[in-house]
mmCIF file of C-alpha atoms and ligand atoms in Angstrom:
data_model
loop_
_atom_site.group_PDB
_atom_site.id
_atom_site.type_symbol
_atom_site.label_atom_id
_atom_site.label_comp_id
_atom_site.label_asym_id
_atom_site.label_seq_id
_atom_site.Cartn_x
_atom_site.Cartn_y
_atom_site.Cartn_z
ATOM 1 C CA UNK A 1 -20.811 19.263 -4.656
ATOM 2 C CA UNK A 2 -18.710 19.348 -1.483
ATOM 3 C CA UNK A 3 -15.214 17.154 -1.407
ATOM 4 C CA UNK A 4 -12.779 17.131 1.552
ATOM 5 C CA UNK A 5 -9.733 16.754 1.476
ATOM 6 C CA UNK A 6 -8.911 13.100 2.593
ATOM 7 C CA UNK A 7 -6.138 12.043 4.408
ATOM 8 C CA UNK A 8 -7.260 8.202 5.086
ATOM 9 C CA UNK A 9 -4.890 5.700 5.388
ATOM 10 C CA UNK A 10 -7.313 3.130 3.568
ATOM 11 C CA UNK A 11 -9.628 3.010 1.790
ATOM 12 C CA UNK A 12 -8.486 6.565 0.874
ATOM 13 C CA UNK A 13 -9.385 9.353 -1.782
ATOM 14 C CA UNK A 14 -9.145 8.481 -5.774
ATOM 15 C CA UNK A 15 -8.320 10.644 -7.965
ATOM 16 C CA UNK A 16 -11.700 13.221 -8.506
ATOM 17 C CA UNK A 17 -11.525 12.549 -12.738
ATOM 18 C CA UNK A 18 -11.726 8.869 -12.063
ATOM 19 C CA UNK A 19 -14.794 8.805 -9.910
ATOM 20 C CA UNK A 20 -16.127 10.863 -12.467
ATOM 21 C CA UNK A 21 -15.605 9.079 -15.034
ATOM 22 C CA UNK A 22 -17.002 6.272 -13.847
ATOM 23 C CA UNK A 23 -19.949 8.296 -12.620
ATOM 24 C CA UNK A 24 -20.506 8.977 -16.196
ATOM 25 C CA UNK A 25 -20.234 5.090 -16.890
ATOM 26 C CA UNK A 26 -22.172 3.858 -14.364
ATOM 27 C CA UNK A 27 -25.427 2.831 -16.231
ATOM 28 C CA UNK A 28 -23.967 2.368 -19.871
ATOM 29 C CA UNK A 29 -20.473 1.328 -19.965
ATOM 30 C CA UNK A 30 -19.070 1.688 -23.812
ATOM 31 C CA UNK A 31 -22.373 1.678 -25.302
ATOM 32 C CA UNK A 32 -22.900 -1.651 -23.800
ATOM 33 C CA UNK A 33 -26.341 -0.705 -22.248
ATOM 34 C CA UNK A 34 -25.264 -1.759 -19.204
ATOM 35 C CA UNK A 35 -23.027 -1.018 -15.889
ATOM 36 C CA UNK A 36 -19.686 -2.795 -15.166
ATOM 37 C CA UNK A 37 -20.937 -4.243 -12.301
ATOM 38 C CA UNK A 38 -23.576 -5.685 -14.140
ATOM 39 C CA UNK A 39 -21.679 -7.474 -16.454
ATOM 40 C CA UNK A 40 -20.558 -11.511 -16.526
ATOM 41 C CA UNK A 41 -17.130 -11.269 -16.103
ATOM 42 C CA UNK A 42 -16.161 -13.747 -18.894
ATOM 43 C CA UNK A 43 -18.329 -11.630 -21.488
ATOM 44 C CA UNK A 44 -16.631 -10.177 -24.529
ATOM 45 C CA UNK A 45 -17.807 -6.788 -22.676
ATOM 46 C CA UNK A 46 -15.635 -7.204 -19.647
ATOM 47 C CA UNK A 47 -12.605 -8.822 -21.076
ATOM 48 C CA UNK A 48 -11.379 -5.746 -22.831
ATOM 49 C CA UNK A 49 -11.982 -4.115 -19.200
ATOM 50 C CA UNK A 50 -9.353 -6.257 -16.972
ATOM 51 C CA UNK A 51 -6.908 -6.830 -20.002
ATOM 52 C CA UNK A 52 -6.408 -2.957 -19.898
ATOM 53 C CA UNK A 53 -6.146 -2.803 -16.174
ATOM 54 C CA UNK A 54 -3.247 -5.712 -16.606
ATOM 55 C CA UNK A 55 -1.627 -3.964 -19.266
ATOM 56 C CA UNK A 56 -1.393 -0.581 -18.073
ATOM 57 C CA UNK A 57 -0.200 -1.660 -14.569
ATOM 58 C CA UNK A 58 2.459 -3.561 -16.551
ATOM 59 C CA UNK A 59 3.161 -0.680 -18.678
ATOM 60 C CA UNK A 60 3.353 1.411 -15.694
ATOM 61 C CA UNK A 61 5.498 -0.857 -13.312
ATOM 62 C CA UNK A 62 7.660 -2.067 -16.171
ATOM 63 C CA UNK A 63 6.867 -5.527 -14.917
ATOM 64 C CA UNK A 64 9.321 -8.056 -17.309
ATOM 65 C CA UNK A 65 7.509 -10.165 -19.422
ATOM 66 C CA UNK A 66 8.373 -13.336 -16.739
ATOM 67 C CA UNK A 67 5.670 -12.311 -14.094
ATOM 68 C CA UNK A 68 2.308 -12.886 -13.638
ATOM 69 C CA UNK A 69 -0.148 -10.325 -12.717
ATOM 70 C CA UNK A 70 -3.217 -11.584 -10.674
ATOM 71 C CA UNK A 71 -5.904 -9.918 -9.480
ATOM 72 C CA UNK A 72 -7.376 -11.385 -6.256
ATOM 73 C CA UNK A 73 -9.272 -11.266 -3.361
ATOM 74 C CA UNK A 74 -8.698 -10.765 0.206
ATOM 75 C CA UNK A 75 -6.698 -8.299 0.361
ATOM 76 C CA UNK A 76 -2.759 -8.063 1.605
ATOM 77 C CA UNK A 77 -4.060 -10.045 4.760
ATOM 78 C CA UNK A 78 -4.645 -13.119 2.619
ATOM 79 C CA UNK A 79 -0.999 -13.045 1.158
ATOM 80 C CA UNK A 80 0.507 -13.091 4.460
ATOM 81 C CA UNK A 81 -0.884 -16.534 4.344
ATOM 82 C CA UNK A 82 -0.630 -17.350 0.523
ATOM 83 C CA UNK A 83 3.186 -16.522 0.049
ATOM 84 C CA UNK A 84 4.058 -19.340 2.614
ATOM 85 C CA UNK A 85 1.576 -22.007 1.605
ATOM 86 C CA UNK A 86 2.771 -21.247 -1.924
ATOM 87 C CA UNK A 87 6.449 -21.044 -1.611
ATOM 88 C CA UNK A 88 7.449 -22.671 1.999
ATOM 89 C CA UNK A 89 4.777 -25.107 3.025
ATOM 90 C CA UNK A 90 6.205 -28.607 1.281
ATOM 91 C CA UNK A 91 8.707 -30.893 3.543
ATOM 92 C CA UNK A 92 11.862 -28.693 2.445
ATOM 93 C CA UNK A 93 12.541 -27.828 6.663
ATOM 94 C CA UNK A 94 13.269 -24.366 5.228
ATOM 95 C CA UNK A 95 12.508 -21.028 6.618
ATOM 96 C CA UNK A 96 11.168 -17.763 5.828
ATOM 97 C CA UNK A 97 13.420 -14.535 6.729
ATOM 98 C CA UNK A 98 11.508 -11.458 8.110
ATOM 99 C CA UNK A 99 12.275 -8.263 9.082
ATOM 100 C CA UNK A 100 9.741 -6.684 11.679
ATOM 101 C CA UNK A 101 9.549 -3.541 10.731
ATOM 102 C CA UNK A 102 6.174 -2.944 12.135
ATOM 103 C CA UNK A 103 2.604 -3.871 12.663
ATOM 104 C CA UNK A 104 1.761 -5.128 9.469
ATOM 105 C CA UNK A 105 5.694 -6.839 9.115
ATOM 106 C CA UNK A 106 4.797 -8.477 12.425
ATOM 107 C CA UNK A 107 1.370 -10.272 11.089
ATOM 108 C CA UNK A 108 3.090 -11.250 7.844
ATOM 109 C CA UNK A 109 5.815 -13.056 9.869
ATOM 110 C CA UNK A 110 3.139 -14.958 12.550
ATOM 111 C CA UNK A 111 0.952 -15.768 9.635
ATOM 112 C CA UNK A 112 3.588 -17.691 7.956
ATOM 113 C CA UNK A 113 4.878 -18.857 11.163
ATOM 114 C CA UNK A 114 1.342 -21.363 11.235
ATOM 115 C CA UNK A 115 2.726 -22.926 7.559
ATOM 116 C CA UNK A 116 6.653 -22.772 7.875
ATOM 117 C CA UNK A 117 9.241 -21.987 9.956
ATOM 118 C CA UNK A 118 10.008 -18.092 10.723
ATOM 119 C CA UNK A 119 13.165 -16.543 11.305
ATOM 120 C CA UNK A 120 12.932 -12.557 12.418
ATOM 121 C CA UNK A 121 16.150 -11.844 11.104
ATOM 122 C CA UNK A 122 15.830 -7.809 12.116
ATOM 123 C CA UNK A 123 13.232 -5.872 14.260
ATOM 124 C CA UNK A 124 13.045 -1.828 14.552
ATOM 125 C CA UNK A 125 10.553 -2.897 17.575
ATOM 126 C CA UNK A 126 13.491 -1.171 20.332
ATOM 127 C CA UNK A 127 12.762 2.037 18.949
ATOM 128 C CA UNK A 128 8.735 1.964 18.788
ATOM 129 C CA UNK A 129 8.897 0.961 14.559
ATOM 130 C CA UNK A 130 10.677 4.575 13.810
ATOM 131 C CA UNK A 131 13.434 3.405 11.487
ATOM 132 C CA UNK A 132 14.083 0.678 9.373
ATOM 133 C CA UNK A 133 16.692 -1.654 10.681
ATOM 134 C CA UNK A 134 19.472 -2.577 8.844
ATOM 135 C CA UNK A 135 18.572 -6.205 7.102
ATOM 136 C CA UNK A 136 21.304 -8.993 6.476
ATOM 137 C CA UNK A 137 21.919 -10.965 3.155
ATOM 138 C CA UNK A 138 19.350 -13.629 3.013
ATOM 139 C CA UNK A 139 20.840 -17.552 3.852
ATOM 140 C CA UNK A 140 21.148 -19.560 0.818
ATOM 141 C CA UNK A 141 18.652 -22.328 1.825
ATOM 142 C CA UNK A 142 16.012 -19.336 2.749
ATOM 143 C CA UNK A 143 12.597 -20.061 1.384
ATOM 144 C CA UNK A 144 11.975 -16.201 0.570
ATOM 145 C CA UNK A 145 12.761 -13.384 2.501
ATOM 146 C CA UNK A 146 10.216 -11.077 3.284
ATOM 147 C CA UNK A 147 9.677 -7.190 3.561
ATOM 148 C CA UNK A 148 7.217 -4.421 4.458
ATOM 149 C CA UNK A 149 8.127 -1.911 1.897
ATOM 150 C CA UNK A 150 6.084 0.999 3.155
ATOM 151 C CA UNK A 151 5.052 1.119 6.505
ATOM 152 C CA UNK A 152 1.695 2.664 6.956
ATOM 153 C CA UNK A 153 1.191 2.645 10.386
ATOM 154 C CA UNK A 154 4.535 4.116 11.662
ATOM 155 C CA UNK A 155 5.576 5.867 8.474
ATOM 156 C CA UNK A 156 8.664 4.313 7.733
ATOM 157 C CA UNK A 157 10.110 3.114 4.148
ATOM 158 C CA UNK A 158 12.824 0.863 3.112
ATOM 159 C CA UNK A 159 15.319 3.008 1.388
ATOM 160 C CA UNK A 160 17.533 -0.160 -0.058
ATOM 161 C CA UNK A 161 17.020 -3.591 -0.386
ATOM 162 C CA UNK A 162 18.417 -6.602 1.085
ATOM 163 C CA UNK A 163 20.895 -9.161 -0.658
ATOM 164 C CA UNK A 164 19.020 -12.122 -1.012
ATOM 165 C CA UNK A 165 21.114 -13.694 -4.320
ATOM 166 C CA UNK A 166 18.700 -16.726 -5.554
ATOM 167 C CA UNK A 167 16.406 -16.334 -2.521
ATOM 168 C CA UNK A 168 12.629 -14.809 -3.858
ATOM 169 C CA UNK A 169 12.423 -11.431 -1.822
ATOM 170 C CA UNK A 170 8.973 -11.003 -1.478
ATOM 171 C CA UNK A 171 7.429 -7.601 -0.418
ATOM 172 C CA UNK A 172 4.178 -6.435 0.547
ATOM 173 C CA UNK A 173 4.034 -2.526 -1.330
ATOM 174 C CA UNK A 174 0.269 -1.890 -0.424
ATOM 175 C CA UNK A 175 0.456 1.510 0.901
ATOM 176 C CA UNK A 176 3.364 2.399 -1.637
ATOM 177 C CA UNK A 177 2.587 0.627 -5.379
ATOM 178 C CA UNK A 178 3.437 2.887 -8.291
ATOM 179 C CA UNK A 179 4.183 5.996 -5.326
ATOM 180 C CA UNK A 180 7.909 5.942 -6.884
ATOM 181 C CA UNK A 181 10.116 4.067 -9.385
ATOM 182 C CA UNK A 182 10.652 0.144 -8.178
ATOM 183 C CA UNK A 183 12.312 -2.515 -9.940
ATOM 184 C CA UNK A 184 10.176 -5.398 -9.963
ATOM 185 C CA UNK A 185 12.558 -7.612 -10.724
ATOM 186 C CA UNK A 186 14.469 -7.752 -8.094
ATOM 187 C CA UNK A 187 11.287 -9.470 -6.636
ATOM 188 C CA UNK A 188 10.083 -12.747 -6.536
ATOM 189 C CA UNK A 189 6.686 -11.358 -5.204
ATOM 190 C CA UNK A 190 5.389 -8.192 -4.767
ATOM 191 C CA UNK A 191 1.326 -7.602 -3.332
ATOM 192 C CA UNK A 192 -0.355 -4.632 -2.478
ATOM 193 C CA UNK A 193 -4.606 -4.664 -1.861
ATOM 194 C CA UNK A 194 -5.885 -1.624 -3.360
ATOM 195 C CA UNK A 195 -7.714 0.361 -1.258
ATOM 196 C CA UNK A 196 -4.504 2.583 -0.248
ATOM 197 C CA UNK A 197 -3.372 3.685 -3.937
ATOM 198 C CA UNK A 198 -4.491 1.809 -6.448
ATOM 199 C CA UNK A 199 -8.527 1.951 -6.094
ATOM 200 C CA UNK A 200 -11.279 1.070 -4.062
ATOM 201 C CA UNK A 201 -11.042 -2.380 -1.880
ATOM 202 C CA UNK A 202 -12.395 -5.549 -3.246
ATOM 203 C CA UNK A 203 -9.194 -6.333 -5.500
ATOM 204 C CA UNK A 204 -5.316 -7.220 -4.428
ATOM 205 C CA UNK A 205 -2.746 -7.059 -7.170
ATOM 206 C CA UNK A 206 0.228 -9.486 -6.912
ATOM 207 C CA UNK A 207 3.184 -10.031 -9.293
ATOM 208 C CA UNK A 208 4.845 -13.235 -9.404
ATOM 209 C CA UNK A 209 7.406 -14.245 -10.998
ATOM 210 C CA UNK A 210 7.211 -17.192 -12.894
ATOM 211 C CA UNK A 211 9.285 -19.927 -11.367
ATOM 212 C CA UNK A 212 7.566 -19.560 -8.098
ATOM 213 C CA UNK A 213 3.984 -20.602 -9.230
ATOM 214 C CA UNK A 214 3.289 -24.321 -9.176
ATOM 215 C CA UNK A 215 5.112 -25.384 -5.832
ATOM 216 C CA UNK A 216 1.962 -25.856 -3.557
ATOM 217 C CA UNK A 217 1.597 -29.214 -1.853
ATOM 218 C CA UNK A 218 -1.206 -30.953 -3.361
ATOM 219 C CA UNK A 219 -3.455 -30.572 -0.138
ATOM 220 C CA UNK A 220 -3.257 -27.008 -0.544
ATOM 221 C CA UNK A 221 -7.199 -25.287 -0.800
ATOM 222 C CA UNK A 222 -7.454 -24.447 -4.993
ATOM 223 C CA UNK A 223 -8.608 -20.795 -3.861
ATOM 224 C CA UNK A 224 -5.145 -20.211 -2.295
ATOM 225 C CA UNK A 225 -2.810 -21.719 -5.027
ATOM 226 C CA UNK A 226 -1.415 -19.083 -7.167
ATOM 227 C CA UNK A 227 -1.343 -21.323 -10.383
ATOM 228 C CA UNK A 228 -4.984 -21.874 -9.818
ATOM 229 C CA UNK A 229 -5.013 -18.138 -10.956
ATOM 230 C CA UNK A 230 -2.422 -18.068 -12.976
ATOM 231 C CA UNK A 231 -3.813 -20.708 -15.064
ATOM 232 C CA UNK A 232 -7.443 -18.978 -15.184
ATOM 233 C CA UNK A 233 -6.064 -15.332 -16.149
ATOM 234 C CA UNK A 234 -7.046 -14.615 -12.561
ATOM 235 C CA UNK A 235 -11.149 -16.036 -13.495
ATOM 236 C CA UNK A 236 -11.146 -19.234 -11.726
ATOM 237 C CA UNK A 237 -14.213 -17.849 -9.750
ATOM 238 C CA UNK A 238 -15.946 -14.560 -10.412
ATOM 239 C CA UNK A 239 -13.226 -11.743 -9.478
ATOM 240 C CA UNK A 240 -13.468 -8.187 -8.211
ATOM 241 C CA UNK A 241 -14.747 -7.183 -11.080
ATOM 242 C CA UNK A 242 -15.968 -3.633 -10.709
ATOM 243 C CA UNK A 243 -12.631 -2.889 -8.319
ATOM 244 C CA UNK A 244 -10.573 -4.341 -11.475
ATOM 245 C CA UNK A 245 -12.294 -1.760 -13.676
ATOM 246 C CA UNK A 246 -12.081 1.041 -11.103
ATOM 247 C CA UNK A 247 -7.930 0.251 -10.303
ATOM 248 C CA UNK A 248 -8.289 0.695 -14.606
ATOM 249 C CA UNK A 249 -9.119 4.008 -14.440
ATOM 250 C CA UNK A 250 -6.312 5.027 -11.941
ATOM 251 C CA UNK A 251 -3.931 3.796 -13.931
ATOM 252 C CA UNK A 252 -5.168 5.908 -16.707
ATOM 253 C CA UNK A 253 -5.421 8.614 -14.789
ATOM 254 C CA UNK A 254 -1.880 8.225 -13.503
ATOM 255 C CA UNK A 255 -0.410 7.270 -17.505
ATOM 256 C CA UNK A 256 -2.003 10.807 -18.763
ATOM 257 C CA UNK A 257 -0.160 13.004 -15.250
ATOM 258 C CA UNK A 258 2.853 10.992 -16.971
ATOM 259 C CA UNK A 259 3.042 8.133 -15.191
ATOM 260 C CA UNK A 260 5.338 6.778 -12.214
ATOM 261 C CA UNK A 261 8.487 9.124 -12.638
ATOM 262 C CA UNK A 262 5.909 12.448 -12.533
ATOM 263 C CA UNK A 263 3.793 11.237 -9.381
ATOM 264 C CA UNK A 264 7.195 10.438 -7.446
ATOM 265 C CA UNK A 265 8.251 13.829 -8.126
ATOM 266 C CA UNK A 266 5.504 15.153 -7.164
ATOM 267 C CA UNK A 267 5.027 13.176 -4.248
ATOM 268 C CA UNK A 268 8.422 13.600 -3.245
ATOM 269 C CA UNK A 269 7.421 17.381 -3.882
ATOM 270 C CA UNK A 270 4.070 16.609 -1.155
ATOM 271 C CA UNK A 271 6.092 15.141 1.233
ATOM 272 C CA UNK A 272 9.105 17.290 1.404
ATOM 273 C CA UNK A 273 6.471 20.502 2.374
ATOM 274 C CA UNK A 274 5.099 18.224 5.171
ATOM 275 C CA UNK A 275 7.989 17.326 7.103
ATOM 276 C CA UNK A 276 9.520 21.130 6.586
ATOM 277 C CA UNK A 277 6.883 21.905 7.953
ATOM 278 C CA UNK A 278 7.100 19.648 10.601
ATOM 279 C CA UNK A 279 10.993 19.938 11.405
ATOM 280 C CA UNK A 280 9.916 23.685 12.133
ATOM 281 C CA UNK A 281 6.910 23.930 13.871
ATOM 282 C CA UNK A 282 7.313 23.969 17.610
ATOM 283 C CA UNK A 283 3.954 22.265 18.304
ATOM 284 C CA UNK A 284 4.157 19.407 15.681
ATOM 285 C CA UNK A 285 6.988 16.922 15.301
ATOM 286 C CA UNK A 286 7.126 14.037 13.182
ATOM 287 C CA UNK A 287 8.853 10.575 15.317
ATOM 288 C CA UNK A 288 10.698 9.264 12.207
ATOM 289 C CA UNK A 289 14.330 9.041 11.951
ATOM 290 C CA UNK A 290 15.207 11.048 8.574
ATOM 291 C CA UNK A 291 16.285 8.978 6.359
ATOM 292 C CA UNK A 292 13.443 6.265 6.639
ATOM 293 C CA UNK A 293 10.632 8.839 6.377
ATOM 294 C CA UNK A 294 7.705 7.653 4.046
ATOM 295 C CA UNK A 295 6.697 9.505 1.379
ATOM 296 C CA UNK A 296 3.163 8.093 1.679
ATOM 297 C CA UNK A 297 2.078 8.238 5.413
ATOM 298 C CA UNK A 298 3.246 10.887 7.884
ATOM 299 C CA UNK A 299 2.464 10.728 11.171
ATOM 300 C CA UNK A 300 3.162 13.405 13.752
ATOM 301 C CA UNK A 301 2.855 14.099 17.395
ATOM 302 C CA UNK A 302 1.877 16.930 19.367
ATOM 303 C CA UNK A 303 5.161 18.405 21.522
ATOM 304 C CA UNK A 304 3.084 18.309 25.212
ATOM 305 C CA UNK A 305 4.253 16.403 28.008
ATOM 306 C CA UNK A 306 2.093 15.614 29.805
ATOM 307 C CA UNK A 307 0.208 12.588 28.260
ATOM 308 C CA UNK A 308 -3.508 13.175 28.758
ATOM 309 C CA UNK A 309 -3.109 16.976 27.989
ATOM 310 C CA UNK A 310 -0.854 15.658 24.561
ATOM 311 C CA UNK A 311 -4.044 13.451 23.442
ATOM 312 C CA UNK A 312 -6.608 16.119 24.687
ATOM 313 C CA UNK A 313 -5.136 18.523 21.957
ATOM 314 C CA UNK A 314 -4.675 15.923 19.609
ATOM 315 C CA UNK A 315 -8.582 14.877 19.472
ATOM 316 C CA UNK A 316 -9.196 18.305 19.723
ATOM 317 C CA UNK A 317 -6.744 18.950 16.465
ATOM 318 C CA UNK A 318 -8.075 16.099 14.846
ATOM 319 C CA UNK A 319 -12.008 17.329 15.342
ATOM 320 C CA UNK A 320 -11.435 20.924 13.974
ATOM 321 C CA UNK A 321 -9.380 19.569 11.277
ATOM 322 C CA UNK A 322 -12.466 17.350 10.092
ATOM 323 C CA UNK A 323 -14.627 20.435 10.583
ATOM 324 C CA UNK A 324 -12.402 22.283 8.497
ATOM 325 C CA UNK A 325 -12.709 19.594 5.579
ATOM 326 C CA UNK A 326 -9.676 17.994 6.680
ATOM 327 C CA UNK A 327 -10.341 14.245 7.634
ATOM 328 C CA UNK A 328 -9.174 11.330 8.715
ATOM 329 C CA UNK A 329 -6.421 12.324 10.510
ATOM 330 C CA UNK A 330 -6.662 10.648 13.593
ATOM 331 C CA UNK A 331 -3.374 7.954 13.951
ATOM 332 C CA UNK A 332 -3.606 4.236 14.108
ATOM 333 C CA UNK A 333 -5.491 3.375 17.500
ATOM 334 C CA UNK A 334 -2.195 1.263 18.207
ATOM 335 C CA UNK A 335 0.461 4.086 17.926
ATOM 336 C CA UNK A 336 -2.001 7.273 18.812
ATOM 337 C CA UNK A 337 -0.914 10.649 17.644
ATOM 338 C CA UNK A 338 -2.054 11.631 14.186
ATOM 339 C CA UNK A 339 -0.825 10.954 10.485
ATOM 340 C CA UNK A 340 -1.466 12.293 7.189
ATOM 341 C CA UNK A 341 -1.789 9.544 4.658
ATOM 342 C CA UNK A 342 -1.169 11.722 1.656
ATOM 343 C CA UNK A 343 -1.496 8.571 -1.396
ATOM 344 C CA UNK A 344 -1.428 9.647 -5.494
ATOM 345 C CA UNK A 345 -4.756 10.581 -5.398
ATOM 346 C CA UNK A 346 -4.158 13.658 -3.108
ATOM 347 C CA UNK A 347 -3.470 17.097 -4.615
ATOM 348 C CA UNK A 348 -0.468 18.905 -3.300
ATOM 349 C CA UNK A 349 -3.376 21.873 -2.333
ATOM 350 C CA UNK A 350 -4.485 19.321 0.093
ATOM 351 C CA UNK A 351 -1.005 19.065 1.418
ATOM 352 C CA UNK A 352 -0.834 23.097 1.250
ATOM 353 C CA UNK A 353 -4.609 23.250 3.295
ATOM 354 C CA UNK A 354 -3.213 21.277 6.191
ATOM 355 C CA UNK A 355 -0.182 22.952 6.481
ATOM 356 C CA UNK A 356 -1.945 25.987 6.641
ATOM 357 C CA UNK A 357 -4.324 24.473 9.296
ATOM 358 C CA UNK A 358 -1.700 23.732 11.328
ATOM 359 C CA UNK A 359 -0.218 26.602 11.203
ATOM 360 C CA UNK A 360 -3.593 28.277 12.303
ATOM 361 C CA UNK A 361 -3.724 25.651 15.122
ATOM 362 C CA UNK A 362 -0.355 26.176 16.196
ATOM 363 C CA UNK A 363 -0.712 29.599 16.550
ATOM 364 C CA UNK A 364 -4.332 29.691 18.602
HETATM 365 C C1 LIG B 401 -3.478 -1.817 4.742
HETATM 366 C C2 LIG B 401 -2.309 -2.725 4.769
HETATM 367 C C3 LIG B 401 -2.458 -4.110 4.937
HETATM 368 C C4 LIG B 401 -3.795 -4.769 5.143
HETATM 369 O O1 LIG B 401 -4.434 -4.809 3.959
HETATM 370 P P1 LIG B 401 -5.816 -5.575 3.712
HETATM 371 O O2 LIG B 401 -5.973 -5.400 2.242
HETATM 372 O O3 LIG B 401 -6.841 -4.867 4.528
HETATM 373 O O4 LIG B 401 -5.630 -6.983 4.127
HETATM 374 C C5 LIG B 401 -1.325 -4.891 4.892
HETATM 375 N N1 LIG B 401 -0.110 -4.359 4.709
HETATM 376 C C6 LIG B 401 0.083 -3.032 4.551
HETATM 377 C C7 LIG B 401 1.444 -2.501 4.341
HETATM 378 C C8 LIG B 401 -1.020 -2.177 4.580
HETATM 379 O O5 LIG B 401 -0.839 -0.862 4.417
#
């Protein structure tokens, strides 16, 4: 069997003992006779199935006993429109706060702007997305106030929150869920689709605190209300049912390495190498101001000046790297360069293998 050594911002690698585990469970799940995907999700079979996917993400995020956990469909995209019709679309004239701290920031905030009324109330946009900029206390009369925890595209994180006081702060955390310690319940709503670090796509995970569900104007389409799903224990139509049980496994997988506090370390541990390696290499440089550095995706640039030789040798870097079993490493087609999207699921010796390839590269 031949595995590379992943470094996809999304979908992007699991865990090796989960897919093959559920290799091994593929035709006959539990002595069931049968494969998850074949099963009707509202059969005494399944149920077990997406209760222990609920409880072990709760276990694992120490979400309070007051939120909701839903498992949906279309992915973080679909929030960007759920949050306001949920939470700012009635006749209140109140707003949403944003801060634009990057692509996916920027199409939360014009998604909402269709529903309610947007107010951008911080932008790192001056300095191309490389820093996180600092955020005011929310307004009182706010509807929520919303953040991009993790930037995956320009590899930025948040490293505090904002004041909001009553105000829901709601944050999409899809490229950073269970990557480090958070406390949920500071939130009103956190999101995340699962393709980045939780499991395959097909399933988005949100957490919602309790006295936000049930504010949706009546005209509001039943797929896109979250009491709809709240009130069906996320089954008022046929879920993700297969992602559910794959996102299950993870979170096994990720209790037994010891759970949240053991992965940060060790992603902290993953991470740190990276940009060392980075802050010394004279070819490589990563364009993130220090202190806002994700731990999850870490783009770099090549040091050449000239602009067409700079992305000759980066294609060039990024084709021997994926012939050396290193993949994916191209960066997002609206930023260029190239990042390493190093999730849970990758091993610090995939971290060590690129180093080393770099090194290699650097020194041809
Ligand atoms: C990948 C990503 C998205 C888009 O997610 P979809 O599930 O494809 O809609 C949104 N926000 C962030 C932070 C992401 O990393």
């Amino acid at each position: 069997m031949k595995r590379v050594y992943n470094f996809s911002p999304g979908p992007s690698a699991l865990p090796l003992p989960v897919l093959e585990k559920a290799a091994a469970e593929m035709c006959d799940a539990h002595g069931s006779g049968q494969s998850v995907m074949e099963m009707s999700h509202r059969s005494k079979d399944y149920k077990p199935i997406i209760e222990k996917t609920e409880s072990l993400l709760r276990e694992l995020m120490g979400i309070p006993a007051n939120y909701k956990v839903l498992f949906l469909q279309g992915g973080a995209s679909l929030q960007f429109a759920m949050v306001p019709l949920n939470l700012a679309a009635g006749d209140s004239g109140k707003k949403a706060a944003f801060i634009d701290t990057g692509v996916w920031a920027d199409k939360a905030a014009k998604e909402a702007a269709k529903f309610t009324g947007v107010d951008v109330r911080a932008s790192s946009k001056d300095r191309a997305y490389t820093y996180i900029p600092a955020a005011p206390a929310a307004k009182p009369d706010d509807a929520y106030y919303h953040i991009t925890l993790n930037n995956t595209i320009v590899g930025t994180k948040w490293v505090g929150l904002p004041e909001t006081g009553n105000v829901p702060l709601v944050s999409d955390i899809s490229s950073c869920i269970l990557s480090e310690p958070l406390n949920v319940s500071k939130f009103g709503i956190l999101y995340a689709g699962a393709q980045k670090n939780l499991g395959p796509a097909g399933v988005t995970v949100v957490i919602i605190r309790e006295d936000l569900i049930g504010h949706a104007p009546a005209k509001t389409p039943i797929m896109l209300r979250y009491d709809t799903h709240v009130e069906e224990g996320s089954m008022y139509n046929t879920p993700p049912c297969y992602s559910i049980y794959m996102v299950g496994l993870v979170l096994e997988w990720l209790k037994n390495l010891g759970g949240v506090p053991a992965i940060a370390k060790l992603n902290q541990e993953k991470a740190g190498l990276f940009y060392q390696y980075l802050d010394n290499s004279k070819l490589f440089y990563s364009p993130v101001e220090k202190p806002f550095r994700s731990l999850m995706n870490i783009p770099f640039i090549a040091r050449v000046e000239d602009a067409e030789k700079r992305t000759e040798l980066e294609n060039r870097f990024v084709k021997e790297a994926a012939a050396a079993g290193l993949i994916n490493l191209a960066g997002h087609r609206l930023v260029g360069g190239m990042r390493a999207s190093i999730y849970n699921a990758m091993p610090i010796e995939g971290v060590q293998a690129l180093i080393q390839f770099m090194e290699q590269f650097e020194n041809k």
